[in-house]
Tab-separated table of C-alpha atoms in Angstrom:
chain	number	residue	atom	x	y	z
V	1	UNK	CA	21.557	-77.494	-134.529
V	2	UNK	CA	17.789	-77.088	-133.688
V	3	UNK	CA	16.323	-79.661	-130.914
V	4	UNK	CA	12.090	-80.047	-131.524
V	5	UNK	CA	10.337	-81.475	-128.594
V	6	UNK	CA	7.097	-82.957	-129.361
V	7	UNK	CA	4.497	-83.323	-126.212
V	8	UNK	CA	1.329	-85.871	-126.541
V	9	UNK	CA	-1.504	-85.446	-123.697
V	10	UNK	CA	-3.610	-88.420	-123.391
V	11	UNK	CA	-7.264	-88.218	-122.031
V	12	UNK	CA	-9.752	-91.066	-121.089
V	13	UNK	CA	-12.469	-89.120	-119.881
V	14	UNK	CA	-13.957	-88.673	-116.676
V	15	UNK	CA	-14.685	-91.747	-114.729
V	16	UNK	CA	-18.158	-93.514	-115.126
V	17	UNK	CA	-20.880	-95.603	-112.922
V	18	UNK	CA	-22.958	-97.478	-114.337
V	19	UNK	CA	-25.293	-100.250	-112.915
V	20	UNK	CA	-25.132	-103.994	-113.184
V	21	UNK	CA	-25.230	-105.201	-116.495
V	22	UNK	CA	-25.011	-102.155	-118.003
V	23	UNK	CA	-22.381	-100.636	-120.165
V	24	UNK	CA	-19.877	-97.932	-120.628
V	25	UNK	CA	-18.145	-96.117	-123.789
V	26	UNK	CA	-14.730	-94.088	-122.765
V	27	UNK	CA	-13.547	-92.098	-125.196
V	28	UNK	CA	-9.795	-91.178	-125.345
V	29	UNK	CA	-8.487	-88.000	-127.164
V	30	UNK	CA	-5.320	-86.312	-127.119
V	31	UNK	CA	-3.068	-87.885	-130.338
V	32	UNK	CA	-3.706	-89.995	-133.604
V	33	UNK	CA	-3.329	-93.933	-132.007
V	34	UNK	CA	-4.574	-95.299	-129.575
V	35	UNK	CA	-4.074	-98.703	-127.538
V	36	UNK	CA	-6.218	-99.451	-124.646
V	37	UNK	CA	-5.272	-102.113	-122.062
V	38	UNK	CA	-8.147	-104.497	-123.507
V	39	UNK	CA	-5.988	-104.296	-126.570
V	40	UNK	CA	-8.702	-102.455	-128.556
V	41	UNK	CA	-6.963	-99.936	-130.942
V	42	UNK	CA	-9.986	-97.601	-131.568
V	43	UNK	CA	-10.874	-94.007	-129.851
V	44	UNK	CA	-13.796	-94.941	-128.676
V	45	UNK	CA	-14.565	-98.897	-126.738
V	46	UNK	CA	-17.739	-99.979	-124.934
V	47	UNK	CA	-17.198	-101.976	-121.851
V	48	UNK	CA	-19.200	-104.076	-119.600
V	49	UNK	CA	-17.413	-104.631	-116.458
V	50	UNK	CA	-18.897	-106.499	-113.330
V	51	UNK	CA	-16.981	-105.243	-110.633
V	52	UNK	CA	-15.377	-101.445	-110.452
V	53	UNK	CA	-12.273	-101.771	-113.106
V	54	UNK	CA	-9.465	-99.154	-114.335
V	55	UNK	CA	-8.805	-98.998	-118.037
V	56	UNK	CA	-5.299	-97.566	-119.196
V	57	UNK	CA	-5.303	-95.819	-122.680
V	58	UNK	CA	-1.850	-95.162	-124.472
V	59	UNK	CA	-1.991	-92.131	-127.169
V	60	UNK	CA	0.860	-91.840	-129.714
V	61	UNK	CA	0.506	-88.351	-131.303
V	62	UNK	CA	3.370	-86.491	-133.219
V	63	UNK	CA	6.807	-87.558	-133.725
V	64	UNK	CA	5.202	-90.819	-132.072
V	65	UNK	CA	5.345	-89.313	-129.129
V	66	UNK	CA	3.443	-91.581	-126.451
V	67	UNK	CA	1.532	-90.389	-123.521
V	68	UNK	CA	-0.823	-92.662	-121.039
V	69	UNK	CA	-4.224	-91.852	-118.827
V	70	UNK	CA	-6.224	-94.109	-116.637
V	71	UNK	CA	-10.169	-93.811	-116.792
V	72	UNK	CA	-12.465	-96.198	-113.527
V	73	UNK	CA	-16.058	-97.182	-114.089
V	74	UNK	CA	-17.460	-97.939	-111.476
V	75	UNK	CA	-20.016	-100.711	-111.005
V	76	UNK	CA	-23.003	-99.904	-108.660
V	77	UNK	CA	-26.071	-102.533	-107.558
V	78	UNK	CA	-29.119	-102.418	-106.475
V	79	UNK	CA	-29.597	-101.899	-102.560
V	80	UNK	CA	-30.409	-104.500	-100.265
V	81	UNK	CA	-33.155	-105.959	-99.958
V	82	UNK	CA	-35.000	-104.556	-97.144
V	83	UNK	CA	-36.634	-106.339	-94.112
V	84	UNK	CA	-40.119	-107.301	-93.186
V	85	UNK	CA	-41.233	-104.013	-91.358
V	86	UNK	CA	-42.327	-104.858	-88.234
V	87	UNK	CA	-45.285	-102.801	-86.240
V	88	UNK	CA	-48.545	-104.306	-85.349
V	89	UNK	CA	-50.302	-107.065	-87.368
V	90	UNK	CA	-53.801	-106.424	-85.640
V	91	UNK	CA	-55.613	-103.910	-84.137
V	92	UNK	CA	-58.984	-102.643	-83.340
V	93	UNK	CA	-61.227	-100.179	-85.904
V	94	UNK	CA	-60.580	-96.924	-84.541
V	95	UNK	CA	-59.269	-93.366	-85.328
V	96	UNK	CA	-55.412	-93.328	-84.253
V	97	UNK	CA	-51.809	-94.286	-85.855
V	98	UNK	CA	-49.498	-97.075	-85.697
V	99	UNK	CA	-45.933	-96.633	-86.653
V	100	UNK	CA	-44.038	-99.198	-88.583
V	101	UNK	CA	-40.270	-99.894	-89.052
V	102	UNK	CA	-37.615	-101.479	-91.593
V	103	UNK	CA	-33.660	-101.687	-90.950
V	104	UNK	CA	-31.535	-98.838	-92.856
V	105	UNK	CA	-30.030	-100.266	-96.188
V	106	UNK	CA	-26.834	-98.899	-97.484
V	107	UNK	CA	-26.568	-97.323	-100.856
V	108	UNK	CA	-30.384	-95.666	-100.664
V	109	UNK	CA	-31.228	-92.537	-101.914
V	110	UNK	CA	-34.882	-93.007	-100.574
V	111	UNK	CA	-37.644	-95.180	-99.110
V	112	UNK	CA	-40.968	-95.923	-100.910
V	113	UNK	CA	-43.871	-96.843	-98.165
V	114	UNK	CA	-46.531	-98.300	-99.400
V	115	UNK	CA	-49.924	-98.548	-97.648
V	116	UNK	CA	-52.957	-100.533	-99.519
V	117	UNK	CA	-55.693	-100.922	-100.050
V	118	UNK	CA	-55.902	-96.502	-99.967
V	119	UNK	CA	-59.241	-96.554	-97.721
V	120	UNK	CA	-57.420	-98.531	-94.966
V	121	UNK	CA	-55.513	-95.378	-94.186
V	122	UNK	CA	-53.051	-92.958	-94.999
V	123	UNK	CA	-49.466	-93.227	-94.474
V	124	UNK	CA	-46.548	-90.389	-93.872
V	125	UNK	CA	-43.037	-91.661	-94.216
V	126	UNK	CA	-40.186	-91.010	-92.325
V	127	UNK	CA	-36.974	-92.538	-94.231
V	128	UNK	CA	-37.002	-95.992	-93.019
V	129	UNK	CA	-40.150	-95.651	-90.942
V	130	UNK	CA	-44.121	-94.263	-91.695
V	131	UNK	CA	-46.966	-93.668	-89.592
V	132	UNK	CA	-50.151	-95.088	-90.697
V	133	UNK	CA	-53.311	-92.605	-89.939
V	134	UNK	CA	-55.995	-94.882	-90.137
V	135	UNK	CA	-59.813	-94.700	-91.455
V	136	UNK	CA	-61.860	-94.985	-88.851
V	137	UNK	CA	-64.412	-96.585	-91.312
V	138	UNK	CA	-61.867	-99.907	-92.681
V	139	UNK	CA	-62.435	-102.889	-91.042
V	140	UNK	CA	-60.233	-105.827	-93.023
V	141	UNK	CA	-56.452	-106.828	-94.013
V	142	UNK	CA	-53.575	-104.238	-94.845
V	143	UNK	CA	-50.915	-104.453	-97.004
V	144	UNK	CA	-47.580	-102.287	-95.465
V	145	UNK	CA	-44.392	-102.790	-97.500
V	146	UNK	CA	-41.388	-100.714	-98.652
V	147	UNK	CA	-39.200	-100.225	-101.265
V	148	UNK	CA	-35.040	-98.979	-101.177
V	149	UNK	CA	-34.268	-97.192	-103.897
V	150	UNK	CA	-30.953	-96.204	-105.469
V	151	UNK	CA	-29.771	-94.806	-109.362
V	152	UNK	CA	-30.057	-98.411	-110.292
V	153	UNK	CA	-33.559	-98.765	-109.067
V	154	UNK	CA	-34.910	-100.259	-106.082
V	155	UNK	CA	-35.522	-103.596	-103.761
V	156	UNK	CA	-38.502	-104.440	-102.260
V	157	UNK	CA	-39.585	-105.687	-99.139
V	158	UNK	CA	-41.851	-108.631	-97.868
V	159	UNK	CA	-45.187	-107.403	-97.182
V	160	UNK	CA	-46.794	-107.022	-93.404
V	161	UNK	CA	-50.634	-107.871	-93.140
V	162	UNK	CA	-52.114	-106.146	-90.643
V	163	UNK	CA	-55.630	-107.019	-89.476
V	164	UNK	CA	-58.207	-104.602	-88.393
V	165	UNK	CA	-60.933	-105.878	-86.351
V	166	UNK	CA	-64.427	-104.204	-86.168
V	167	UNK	CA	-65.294	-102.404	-82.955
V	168	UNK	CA	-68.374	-100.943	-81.482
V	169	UNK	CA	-69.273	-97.394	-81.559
V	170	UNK	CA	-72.239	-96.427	-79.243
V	171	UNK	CA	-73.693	-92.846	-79.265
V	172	UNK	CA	-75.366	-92.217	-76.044
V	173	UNK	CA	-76.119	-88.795	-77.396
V	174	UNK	CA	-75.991	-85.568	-75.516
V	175	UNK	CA	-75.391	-84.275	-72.227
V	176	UNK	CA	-79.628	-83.692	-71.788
V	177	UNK	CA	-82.292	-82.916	-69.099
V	178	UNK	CA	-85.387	-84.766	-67.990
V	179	UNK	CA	-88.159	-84.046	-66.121
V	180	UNK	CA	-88.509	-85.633	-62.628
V	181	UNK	CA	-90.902	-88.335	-62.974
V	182	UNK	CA	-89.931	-89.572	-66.377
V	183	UNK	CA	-87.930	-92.766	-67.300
V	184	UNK	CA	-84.934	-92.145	-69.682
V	185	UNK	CA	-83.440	-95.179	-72.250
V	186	UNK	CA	-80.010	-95.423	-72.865
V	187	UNK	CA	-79.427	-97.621	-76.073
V	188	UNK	CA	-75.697	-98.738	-76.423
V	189	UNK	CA	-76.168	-100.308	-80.260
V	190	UNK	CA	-75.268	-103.331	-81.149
V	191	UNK	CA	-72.536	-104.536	-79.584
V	192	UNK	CA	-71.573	-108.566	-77.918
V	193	UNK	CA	-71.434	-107.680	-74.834
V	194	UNK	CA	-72.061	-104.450	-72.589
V	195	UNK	CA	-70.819	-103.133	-69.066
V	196	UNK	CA	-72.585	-100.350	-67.592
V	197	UNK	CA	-71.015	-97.890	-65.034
V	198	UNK	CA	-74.776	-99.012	-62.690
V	199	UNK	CA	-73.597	-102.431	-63.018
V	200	UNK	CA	-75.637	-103.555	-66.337
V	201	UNK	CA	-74.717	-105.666	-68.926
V	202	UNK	CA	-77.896	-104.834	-70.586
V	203	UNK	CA	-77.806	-103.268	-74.329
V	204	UNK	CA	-80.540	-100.643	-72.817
V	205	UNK	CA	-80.939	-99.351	-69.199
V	206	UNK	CA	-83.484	-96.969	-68.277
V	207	UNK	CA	-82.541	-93.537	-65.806
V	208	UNK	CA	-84.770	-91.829	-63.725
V	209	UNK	CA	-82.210	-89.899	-61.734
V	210	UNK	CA	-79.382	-87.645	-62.080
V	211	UNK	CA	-75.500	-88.476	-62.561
V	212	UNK	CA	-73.105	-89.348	-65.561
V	213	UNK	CA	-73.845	-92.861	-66.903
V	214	UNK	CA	-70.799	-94.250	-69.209
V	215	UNK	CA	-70.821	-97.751	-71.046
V	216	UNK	CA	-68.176	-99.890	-72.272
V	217	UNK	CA	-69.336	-101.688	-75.387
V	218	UNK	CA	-67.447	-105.068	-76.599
V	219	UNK	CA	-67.165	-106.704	-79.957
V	220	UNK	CA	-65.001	-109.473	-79.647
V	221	UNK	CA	-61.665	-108.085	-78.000
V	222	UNK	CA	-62.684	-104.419	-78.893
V	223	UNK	CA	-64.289	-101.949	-77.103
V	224	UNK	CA	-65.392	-98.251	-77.300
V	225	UNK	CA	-66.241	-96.215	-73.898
V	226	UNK	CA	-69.308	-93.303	-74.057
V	227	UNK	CA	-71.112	-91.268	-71.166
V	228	UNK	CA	-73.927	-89.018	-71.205
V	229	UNK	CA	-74.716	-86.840	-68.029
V	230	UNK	CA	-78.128	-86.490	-66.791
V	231	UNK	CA	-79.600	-83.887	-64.830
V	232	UNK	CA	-83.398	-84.185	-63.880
V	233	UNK	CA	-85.273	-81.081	-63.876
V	234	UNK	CA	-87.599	-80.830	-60.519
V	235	UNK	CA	-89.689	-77.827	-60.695
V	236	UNK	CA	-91.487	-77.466	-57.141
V	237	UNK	CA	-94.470	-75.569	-56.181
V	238	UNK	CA	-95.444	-75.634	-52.659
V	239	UNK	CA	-97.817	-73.595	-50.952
V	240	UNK	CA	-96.358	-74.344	-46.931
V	241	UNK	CA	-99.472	-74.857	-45.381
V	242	UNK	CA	-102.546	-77.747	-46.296
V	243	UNK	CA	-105.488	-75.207	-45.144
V	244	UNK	CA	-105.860	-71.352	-45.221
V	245	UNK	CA	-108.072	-69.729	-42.634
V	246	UNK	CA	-109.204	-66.182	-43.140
V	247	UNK	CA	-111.983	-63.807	-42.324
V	248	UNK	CA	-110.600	-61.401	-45.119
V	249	UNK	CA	-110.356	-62.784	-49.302
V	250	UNK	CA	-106.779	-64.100	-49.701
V	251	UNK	CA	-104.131	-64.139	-52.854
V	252	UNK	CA	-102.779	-67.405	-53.432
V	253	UNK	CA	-99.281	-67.032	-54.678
V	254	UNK	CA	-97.771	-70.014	-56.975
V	255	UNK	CA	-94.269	-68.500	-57.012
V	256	UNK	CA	-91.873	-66.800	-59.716
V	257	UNK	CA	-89.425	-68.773	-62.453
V	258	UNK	CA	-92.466	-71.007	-64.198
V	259	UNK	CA	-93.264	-70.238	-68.413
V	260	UNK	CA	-96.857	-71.704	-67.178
V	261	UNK	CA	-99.338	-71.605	-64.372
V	262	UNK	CA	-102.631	-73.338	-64.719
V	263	UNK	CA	-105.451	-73.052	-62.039
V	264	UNK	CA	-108.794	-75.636	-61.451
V	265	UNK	CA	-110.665	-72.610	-63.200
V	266	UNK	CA	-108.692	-72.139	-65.855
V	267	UNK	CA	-106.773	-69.092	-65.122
V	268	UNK	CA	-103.147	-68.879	-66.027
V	269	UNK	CA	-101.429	-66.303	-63.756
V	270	UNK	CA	-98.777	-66.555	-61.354
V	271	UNK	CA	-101.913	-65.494	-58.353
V	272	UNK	CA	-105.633	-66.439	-58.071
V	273	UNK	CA	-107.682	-63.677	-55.578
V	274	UNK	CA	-110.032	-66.145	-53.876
V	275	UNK	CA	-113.244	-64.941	-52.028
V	276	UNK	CA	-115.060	-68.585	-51.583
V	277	UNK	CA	-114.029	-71.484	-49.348
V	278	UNK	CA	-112.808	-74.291	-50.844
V	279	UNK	CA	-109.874	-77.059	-52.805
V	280	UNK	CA	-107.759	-74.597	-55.459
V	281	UNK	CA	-104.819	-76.887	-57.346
V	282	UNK	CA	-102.596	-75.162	-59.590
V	283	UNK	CA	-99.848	-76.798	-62.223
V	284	UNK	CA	-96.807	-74.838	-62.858
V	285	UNK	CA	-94.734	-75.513	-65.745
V	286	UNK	CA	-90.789	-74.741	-66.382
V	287	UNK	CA	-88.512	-73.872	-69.406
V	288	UNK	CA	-88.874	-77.750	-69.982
V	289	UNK	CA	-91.995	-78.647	-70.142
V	290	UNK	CA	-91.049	-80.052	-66.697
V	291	UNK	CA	-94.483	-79.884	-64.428
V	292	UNK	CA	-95.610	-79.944	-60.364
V	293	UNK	CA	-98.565	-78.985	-58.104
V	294	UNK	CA	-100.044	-78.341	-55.064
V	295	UNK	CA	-103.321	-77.745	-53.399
V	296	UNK	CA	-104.522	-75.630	-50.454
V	297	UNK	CA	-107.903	-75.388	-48.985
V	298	UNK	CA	-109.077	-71.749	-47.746
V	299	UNK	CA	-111.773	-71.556	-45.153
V	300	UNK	CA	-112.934	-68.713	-45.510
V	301	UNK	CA	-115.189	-67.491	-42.300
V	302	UNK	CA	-116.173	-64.705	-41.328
V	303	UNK	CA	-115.690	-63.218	-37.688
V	304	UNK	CA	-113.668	-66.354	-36.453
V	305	UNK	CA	-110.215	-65.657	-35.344
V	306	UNK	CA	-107.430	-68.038	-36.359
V	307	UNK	CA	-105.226	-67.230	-33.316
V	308	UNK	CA	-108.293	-68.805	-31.136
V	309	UNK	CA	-108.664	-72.030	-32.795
V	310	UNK	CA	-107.156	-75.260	-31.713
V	311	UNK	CA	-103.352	-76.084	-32.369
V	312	UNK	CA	-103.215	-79.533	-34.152
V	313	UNK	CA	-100.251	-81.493	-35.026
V	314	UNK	CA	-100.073	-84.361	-37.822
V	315	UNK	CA	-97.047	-86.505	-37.769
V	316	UNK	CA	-95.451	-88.157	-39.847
V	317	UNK	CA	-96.425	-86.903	-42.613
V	318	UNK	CA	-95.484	-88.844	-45.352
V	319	UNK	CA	-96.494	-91.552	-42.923
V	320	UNK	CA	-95.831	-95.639	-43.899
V	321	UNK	CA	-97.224	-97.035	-41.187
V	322	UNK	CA	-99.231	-95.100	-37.999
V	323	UNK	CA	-100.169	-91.443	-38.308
V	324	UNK	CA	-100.702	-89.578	-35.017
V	325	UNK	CA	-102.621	-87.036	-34.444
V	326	UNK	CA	-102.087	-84.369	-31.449
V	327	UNK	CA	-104.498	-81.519	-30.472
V	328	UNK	CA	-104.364	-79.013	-27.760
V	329	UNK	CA	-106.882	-76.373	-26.612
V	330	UNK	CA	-107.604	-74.597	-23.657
V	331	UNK	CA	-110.814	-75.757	-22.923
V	332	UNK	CA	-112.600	-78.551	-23.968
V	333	UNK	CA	-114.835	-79.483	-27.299
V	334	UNK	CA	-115.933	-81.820	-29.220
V	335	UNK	CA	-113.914	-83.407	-32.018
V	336	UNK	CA	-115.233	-85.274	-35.414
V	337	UNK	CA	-112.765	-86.363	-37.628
V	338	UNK	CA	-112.734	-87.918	-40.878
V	339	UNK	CA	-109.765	-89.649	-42.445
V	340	UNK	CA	-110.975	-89.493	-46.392
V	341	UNK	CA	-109.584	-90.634	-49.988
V	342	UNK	CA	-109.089	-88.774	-52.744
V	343	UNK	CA	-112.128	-89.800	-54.247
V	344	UNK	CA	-113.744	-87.957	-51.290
V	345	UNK	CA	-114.847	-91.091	-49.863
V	346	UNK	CA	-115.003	-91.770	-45.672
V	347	UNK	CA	-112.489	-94.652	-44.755
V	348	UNK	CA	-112.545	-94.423	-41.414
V	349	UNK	CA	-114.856	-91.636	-38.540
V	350	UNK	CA	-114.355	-90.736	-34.965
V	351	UNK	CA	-116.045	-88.636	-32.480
V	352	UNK	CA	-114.500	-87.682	-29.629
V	353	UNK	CA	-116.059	-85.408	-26.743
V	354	UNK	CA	-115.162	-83.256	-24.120
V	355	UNK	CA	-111.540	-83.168	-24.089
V	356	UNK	CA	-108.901	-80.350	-24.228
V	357	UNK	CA	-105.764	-82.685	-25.287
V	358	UNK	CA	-107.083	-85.399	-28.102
V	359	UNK	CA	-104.076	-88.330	-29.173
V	360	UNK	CA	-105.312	-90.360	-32.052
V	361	UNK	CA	-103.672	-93.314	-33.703
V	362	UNK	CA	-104.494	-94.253	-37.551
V	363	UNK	CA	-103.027	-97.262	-39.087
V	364	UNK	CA	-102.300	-96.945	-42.846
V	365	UNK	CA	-99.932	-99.621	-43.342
V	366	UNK	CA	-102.310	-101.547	-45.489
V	367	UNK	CA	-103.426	-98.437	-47.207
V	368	UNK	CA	-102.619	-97.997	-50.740
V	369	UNK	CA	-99.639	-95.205	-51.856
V	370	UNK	CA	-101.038	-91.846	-52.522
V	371	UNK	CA	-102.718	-89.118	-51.181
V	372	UNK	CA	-105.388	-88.786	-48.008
V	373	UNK	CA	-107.200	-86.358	-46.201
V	374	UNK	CA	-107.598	-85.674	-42.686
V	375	UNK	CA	-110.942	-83.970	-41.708
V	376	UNK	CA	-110.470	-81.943	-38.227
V	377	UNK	CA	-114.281	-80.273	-37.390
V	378	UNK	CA	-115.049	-78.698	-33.687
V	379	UNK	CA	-117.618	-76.464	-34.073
V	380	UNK	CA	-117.270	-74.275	-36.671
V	381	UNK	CA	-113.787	-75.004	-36.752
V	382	UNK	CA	-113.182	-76.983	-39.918
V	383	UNK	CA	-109.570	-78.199	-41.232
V	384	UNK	CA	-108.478	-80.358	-44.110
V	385	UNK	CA	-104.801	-81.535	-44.073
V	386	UNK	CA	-103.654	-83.565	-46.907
V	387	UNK	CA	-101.829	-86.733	-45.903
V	388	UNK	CA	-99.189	-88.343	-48.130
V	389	UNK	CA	-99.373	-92.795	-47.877
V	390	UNK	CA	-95.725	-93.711	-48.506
């Protein structure tokens, strides 16, 4: 007798997810009938489940043989929603970052940051976190929010306003040089209120000497800090001595390192060969434009020895009050002397005779600030010293 054995291999497909309202078809193969365990009799079903379910399809095939295979479609949702992000919700116009935060949701294949409006600043995200590089140029309200996003789409979150105040930006400009002498504004812009490294609370405050003068500027509860550093260029020319005495012409020397040298005749080298008696001023001028000058007066005369003249001392000199005046010879003479203004004018004449040691006393506390001359004659023994009024 011959046996036949008849086999039947049901198939329901691989298992399926679908979203939330959406819907599935399984297909079952494998024999000629088919029953599924919603009672539907057809190859092919559409389903709609809510929750993850199992569906059981029986195949009958040959010789009704019966076999039996399970399919699961699984349901999937959309994530959670995510929370507020929390970071800073004001701040101060400026050129930094600011990191904000949300909690990790399950389910998430990413994180969607987003930043607006787009000129506030420009943000880099991090999974559940993004740094905000901000404009330095927004002032106003930002938007930060985020999305979670799955297969099934996404959730979004509440959105963060974050306020950015203005603040002040003062440009004191750059580090620079000015001549000694000249007065130097510093303009901190408009600002509320102002606090100067001197002290100030002025918008403006003028420099005259050297150092590193900073500012902090306020508007409202912002500020912005800028310094400038100052260095005041002093050019000096100085020829020593108030009178030159000489039997011989003489070379005055103004001294190397000036662009410019200007004498009282006009002559513009660094030495003027003098051959008369008399005032010679010269202005010297630096890489700057920065300016000085001196005087001397050369007494020039012929067959008088300096060594033999009389030693006189001026002190102090600047003087703000009394100016003495010492000389010292070894025999006596006779004295005239002259204290004189600028202008060339006599303010005040003595004569003194016969003496080898002279002591003189001249008040010039009610004299105006500037510069004098003293006027020391003995014979032919003439001297100028220029005296500086304090």
């Amino acid at each position: 007798v011959d046996v036949n054995v008849f086999e039947v291999f049901a198939d329901a497909g691989s298992d399926v997810e679908i979203c939330t309202g959406q819907s599935a078809t399984l297909v079952a193969s494998g024999g000629s009938g088919f029953e599924w365990s919603t009672t539907e009799t057809t190859s092919t079903i559409e389903v709609s489940p809510l929750v993850d379910t199992e569906y059981i399809v029986t195949v009958t095939g040959v010789n009704s043989c019966e076999d039996t295979d399970t399919v699961s479609v699984i349901v999937l949702s959309l994530p959670e929603m995510p929370d507020l992000p929390s970071g800073i919700t004001e701040r101060c116009q400026a050129e930094d970052a600011n990191v904000f935060t949300t909690n990790s949701v399950a389910d998430v294949v990413s994180y969607n940051w987003v930043v607006y409006p787009a000129e506030s600043g420009v943000g880099v995200p991090t999974d559940n976190s993004v740094s905000i590089e901000w404009n330095i140029d927004f002032t106003g309200e930002t938007g930060v929010y985020v999305e979670a996003v799955n297969v099934c789409g996404f959730t979004r979150s509440d959105t963060l306003f974050v306020q950015t105040n203005p603040s002040p930006f003062q440009d004191l400009g750059n580090d620079t040089t000015i001549c000694s002498g000249t007065i130097l504004t510093l303009d901190a812009g408009l600002a509320d209120s102002y606090l100067w490294n001197n002290g100030s609370v002025l918008q403006t405050i003028s420099v005259a000497e050297q150092g590193v003068f900073g500012v902090e500027s306020y508007i409202g509860a912002c500020s912005n800090y800028d310094e400038i550093y100052v260095t005041v260029s002093d050019p000096d020319i100085e020829f020593e001595q108030d009178t030159i005495y000489s039997d011989v012409p003489v070379s005055l020397d103004a001294g190397s390192g000036f662009s410019e040298y200007l004498w009282n005749d006009n002559s513009v080298s660094q030495t003027l060969y003098v051959t008369n008696s008399g005032w010679y001023y010269v202005t010297v001028t630096n890489e700057l434009g920065c300016t000085d000058n001196d005087s001397v007066y050369v007494d020039i005369v012929s067959g008088i020895f300096v060594e033999h003249k009389p030693q006189i001392n001026i002190y102090p000199n600047p003087v703000e009050d009394i100016l003495m005046l010492n000389i010292s010879f070894e025999s006596s003479l006779n004295y005239k002397i002259e204290l004189v203004g600028i202008d060339g004018k006599i303010i005040e004449a003595r004569e003194i005779s016969g003496r080898s040691v002279v002591n003189e006393e001249f008040y010039m506390s009610g004299f105006a600030p500037g510069i004098y001359l003293l006027k020391v004659e003995s014979g032919n023994d003439l001297r100028l010293f220029k005296i500086l009024k304090q």
